[in-house]
Coordinates of C-alpha atoms in Angstrom, one line a residue:
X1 CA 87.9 -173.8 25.9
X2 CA 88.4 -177.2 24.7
X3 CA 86.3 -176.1 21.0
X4 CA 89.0 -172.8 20.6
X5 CA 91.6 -174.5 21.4
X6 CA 90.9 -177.7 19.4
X7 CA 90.3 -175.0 16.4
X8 CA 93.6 -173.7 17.2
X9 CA 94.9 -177.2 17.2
X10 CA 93.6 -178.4 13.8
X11 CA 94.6 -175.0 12.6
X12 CA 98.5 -175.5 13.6
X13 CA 98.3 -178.8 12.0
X14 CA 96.7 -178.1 8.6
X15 CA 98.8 -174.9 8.4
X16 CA 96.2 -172.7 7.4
X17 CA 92.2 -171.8 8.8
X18 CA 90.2 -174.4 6.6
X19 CA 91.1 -177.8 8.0
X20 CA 91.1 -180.8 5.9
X21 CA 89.8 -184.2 6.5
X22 CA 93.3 -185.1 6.8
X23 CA 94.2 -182.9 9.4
X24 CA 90.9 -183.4 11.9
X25 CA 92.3 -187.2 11.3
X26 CA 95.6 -186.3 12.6
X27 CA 94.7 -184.1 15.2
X28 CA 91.8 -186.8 16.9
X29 CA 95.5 -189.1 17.4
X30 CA 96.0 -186.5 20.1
X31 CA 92.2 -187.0 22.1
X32 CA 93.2 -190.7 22.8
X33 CA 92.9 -191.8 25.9
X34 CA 92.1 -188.9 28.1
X35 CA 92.5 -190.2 31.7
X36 CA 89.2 -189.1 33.5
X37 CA 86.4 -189.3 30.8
X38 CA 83.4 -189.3 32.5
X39 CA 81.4 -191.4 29.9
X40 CA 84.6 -193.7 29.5
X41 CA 84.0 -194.4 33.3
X42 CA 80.7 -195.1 33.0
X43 CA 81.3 -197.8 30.4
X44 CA 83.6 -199.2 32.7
X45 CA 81.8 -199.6 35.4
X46 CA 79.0 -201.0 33.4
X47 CA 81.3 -203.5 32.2
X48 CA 82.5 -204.8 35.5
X49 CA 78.7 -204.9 36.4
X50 CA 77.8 -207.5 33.4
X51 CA 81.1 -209.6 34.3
X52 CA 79.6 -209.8 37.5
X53 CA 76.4 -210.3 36.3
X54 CA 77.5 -213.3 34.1
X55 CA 79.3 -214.8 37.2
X56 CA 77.1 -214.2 40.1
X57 CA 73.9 -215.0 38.4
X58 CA 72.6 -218.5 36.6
X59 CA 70.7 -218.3 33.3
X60 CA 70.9 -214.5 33.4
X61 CA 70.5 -214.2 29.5
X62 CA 66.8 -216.2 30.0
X63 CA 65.2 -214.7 32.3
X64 CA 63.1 -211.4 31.9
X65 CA 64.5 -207.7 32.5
X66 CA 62.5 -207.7 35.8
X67 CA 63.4 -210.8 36.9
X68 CA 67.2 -209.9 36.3
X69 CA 67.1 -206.5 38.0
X70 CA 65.5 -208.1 40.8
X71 CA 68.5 -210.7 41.2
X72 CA 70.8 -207.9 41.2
X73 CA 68.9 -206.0 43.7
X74 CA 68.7 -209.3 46.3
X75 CA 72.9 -209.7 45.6
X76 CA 74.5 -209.2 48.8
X77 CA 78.0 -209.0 47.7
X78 CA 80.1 -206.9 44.8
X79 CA 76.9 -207.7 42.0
X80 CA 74.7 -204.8 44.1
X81 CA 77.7 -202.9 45.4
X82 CA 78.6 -202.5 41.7
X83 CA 75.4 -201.6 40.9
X84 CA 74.5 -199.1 43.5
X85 CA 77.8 -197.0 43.0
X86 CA 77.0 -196.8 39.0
X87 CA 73.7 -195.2 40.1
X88 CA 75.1 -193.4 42.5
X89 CA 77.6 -192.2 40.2
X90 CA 76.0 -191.9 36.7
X91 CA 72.0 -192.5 37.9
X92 CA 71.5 -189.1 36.7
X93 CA 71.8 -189.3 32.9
X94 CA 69.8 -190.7 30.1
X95 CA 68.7 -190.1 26.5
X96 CA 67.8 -186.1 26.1
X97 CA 69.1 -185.8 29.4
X98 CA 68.2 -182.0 29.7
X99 CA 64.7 -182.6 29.5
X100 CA 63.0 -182.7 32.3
X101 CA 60.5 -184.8 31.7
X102 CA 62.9 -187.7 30.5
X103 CA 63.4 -190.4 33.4
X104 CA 66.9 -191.3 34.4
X105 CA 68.6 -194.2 34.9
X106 CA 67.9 -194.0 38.7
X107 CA 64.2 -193.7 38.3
X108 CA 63.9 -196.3 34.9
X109 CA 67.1 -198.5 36.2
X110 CA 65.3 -201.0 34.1
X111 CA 66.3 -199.1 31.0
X112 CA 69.9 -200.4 31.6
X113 CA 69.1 -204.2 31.8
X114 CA 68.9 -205.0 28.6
X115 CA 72.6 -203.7 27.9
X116 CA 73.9 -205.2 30.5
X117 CA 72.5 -208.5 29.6
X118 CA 74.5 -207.9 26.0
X119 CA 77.6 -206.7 27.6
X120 CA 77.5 -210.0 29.6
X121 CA 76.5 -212.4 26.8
X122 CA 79.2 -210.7 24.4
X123 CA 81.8 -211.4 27.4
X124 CA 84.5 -208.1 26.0
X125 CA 84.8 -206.8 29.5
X126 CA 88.2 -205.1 28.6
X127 CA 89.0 -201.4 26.8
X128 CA 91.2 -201.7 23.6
X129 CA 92.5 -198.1 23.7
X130 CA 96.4 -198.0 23.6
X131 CA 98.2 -195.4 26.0
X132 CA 98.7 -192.6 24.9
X133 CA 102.0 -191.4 23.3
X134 CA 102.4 -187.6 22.8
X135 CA 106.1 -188.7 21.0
X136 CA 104.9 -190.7 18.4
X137 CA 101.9 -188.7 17.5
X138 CA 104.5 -185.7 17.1
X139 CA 106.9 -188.2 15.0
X140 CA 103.9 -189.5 12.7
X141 CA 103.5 -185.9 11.5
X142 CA 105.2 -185.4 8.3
X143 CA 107.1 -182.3 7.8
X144 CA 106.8 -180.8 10.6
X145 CA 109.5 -178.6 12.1
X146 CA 110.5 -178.4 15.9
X147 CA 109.0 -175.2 16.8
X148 CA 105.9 -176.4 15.3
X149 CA 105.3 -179.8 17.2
X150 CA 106.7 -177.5 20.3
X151 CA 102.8 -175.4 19.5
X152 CA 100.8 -178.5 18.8
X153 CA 102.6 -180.4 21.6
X154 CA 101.6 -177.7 24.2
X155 CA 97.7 -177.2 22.1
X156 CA 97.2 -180.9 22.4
X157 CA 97.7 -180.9 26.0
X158 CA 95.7 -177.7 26.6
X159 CA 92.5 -179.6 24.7
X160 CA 92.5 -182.9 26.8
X161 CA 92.6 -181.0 29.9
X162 CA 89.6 -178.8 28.5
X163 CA 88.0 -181.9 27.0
X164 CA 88.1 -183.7 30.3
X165 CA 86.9 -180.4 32.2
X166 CA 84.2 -180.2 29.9
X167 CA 82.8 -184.0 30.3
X168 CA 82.7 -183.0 33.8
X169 CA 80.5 -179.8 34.1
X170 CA 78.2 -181.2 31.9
X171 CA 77.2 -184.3 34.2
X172 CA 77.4 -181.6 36.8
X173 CA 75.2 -179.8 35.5
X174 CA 72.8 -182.6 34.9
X175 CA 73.3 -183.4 38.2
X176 CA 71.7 -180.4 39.2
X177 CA 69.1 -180.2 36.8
X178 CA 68.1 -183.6 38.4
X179 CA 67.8 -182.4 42.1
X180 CA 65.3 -179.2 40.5
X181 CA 63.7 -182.4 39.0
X182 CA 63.1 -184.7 41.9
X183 CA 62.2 -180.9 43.3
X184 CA 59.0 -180.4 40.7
X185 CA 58.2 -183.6 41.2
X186 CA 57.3 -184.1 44.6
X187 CA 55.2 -180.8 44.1
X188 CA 53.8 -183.1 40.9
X189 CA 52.8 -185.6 43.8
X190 CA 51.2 -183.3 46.3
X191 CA 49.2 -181.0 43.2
X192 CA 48.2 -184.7 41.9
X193 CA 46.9 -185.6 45.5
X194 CA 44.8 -182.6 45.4
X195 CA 43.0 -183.3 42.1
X196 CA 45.3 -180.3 40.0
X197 CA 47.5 -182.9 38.2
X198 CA 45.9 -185.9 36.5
X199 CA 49.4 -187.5 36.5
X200 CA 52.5 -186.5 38.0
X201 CA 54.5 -186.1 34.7
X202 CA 51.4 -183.4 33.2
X203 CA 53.8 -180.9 35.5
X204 CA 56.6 -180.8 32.9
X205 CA 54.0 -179.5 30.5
X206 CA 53.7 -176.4 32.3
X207 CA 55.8 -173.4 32.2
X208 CA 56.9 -172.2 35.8
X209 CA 54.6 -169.3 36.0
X210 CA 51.9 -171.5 34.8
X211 CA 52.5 -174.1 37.8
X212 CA 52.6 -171.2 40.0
X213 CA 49.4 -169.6 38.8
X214 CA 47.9 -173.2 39.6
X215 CA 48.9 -173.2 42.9
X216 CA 47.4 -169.8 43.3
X217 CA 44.4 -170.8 42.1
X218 CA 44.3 -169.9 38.3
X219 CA 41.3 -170.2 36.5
X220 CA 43.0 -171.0 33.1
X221 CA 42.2 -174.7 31.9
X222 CA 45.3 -176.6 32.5
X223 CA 44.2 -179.9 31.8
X224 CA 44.1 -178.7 28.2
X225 CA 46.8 -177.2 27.9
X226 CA 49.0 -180.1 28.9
X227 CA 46.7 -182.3 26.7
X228 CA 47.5 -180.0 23.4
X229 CA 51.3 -180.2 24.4
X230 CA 51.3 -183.6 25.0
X231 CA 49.8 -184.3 21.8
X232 CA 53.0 -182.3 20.1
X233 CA 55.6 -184.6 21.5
X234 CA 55.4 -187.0 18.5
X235 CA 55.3 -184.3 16.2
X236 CA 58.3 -182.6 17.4
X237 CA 60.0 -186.1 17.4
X238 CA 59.7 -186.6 13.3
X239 CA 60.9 -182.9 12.5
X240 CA 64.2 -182.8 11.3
X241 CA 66.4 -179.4 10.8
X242 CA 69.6 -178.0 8.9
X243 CA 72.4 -178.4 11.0
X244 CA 73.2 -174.3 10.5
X245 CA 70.2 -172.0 9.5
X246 CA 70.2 -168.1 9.5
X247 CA 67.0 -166.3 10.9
X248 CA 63.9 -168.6 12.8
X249 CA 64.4 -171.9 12.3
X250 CA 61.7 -174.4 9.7
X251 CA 61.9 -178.2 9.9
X252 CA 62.8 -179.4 6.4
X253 CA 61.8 -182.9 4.7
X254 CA 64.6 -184.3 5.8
X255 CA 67.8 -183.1 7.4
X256 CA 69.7 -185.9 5.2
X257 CA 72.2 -185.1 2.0
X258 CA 73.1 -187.7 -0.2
X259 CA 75.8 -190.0 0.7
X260 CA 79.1 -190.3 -1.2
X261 CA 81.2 -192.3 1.4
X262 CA 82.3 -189.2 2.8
X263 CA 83.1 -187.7 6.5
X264 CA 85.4 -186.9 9.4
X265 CA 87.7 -189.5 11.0
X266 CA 87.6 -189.1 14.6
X267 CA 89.0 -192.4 15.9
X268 CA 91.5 -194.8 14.4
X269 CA 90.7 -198.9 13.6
X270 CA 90.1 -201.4 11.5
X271 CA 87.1 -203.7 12.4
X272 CA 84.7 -206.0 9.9
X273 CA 81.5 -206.2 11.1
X274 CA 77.8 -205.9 10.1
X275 CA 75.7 -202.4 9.6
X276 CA 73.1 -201.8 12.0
X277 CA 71.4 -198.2 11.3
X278 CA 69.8 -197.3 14.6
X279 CA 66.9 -194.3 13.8
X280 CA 66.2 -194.3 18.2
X281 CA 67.5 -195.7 21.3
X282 CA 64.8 -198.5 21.5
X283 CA 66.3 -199.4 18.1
X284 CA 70.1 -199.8 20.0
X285 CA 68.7 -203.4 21.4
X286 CA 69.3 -205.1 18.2
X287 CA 72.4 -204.3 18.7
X288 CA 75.1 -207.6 19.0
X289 CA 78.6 -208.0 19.3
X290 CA 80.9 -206.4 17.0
X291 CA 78.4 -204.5 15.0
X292 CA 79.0 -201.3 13.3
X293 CA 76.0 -198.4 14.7
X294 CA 75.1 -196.2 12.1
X295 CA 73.1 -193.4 13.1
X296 CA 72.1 -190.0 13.2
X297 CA 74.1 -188.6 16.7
X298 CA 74.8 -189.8 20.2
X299 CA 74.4 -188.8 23.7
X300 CA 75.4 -189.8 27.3
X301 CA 72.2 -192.4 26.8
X302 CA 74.3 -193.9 23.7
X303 CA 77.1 -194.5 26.5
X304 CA 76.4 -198.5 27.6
X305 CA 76.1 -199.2 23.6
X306 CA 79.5 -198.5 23.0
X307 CA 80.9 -201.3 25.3
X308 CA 79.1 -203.8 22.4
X309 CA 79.8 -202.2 19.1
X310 CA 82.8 -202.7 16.8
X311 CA 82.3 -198.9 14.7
X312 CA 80.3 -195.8 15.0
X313 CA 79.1 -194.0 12.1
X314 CA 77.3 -190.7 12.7
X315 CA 75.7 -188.1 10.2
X316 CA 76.0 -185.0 12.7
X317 CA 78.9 -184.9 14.5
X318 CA 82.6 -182.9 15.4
X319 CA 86.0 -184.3 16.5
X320 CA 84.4 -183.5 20.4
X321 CA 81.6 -184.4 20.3
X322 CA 80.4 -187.0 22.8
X323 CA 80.5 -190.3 20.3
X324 CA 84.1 -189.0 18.8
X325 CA 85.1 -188.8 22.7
X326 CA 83.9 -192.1 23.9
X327 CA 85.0 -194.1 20.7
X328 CA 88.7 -193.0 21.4
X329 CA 88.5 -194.1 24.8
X330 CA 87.7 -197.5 24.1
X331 CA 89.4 -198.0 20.9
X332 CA 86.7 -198.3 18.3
X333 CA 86.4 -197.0 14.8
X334 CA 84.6 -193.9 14.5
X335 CA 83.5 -191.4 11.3
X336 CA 80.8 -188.5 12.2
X337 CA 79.0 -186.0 10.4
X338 CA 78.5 -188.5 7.1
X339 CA 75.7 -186.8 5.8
X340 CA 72.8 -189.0 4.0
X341 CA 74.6 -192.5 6.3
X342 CA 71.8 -193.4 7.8
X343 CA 70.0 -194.4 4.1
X344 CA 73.4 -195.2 2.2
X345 CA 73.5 -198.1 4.5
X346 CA 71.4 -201.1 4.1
X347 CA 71.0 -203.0 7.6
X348 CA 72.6 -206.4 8.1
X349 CA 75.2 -205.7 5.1
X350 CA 78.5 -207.0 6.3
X351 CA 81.3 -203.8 5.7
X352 CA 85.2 -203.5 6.5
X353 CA 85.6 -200.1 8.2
X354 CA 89.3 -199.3 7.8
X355 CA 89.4 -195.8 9.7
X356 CA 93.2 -195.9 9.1
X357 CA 92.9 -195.4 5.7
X358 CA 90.0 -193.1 5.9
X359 CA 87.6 -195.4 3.7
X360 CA 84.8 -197.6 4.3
X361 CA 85.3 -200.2 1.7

């Protein structure tokens, strides 16, 4: 729902099928602010964790990530409370969160530490999005007749309820996934017990018949079989694809164009900071203050970064998807699917991303 009718939207507003950058610009004004967000809320609540964190706990940006989750674990007051309902209430996502064999942030809490040790230490505990003001983003359309901003008023409203509803199913469905999860593993743990498993992870190497075959006693040698499938996650990791391919899909040397400057404006600023190209997540830590994140797209695991940055810049990328989404919540200057960004860029090069203008300057 929320992509037909945000093609319906763009549509109204460019005035013909082939939208313009323009246009997509014009039409993101009217995703601001979308009471409900679930990734919005999870920023939120990680922000109110790190204020607390910088209150409740001494020398919290010396100490180690083990010793800190450890001193929010032994809080007895709103620190842990804090803590406990942001597991409880977004424990189940991560990086590639629809793999099974990625950990959450309920069973790698740990992964989460170091953010919240940034959050605290950059002190920016408050959202900078403006309300939102279906009047004026009518008015700023140019002409424009009645009956027409009478369409896009009732499209625009149609596409933040979808946008919200679709936020939602998909941590349900996650949510889910995770409790089939935690159900594979404590098999993981009794197959390991009886010698079948050399470690309780080796079970997301099997398909389900092939677990079930095990249990049966299957003859087949499983051992290598997760050892050759193992040995493919690297692999897999470096192999980039075409964004749209016809027929079975190749990986390509690279799935990077050149650059020229070029892509869509999802959300509105102006902010100065310095270019930080980010190729992984274990990259995101260098991360400070203000910076502008350049890389290639984001997920739900992206989520605690955006309570740092100043700018987003993404080479794959739509007006809905999830780094447009949460960059309008909180106000920050965002451009996706800039093909060939991640080497235009040189890291550490100080940049004024004026997302009003539609340049990067």
């Amino acid at each position: 729902k929320s992509g037909s009718q945000y093609s319906a939207l763009i549509s109204v507003i460019s005035g013909g099928p082939k939208p313009t950058p323009e246009s997509n610009t014009q039409a993101a004004k009217f995703l601001v602010n979308i009471e409900g967000i679930v990734g919005a809320d999870s920023i939120k609540q990680l922000k109110n964790l790190s204020k607390l964190v910088s209150e409740e706990i001494t020398g919290y940006d010396e100490i180690g990530d083990e010793a800190l989750l450890n001193a929010i674990l032994m809080d007895e007051g709103a620190l842990k409370e804090a803590y406990l309902k942001f597991l409880k209430d977004h424990g189940h996502r991560c990086v590639r969160e629809a793999e099974m064999k990625e950990k959450d942030w309920s069973q790698e809490p740990i992964k989460l530490i170091p953010v919240i040790r940034n959050i605290a230490k950059a002190g920016d505990f408050e959202s900078k999005t403006e309300d939102f003001d279906m009047k004026a983003c009518l008015k700023s359309l140019k002409k424009t007749n009645r009956l027409k901003k009478m369409i896009i008023k009732k499209l625009a409203t149609s596409v933040r309820e979808a946008v919200k509803m679709r936020e939602e199913s998909k941590s349900a469905a996650i949510r889910f996934q995770q409790k089939l999860k935690f159900a594979y593993i404590d098999l993981a743990l009794l197959l390991h017990k009886q010698g079948a498993l050399a470690e309780v992870e080796d079970i997301f190497y099997l398909t389900h018949d092939e677990i079930k075959e095990m249990i049966e006693g299957g003859k087949q040698d499983y051992a290598a079989i997760i050892k050759n499938r193992r040995a493919l996650d690297p692999l897999y990791a470096e192999m980039n694809f075409q964004e749209v391919y016809f027929g079975h899909p190749y990986p390509t040397e690279s799935a990077n164009v050149a650059g020229n400057n070029k892509g869509t404006v999802v959300s509105q600023g102006n902010v100065k900071g310095n270019i930080r190209i980010v190729r992984n997540l274990s990259e995101a830590d260098k991360l400070e203050k203000g910076d502008i994140m350049v890389c290639e797209y984001t997920d739900i695991g992206w989520s605690p970064y955006f309570a740092i940055i100043g700018g987003i810049i993404t080479e794959i990328g739509s007006p809905l998807s999830h780094g447009a989404v949460v960059a309008r919540e909180y106000g920050i200057p965002a451009i996706v699917n800039m093909h060939g960004a991640m080497e235009q860029f040189e890291d550490g090069e100080e940049v004024v991303m004026d997302t009003n203008s539609e340049e990067l300057i």
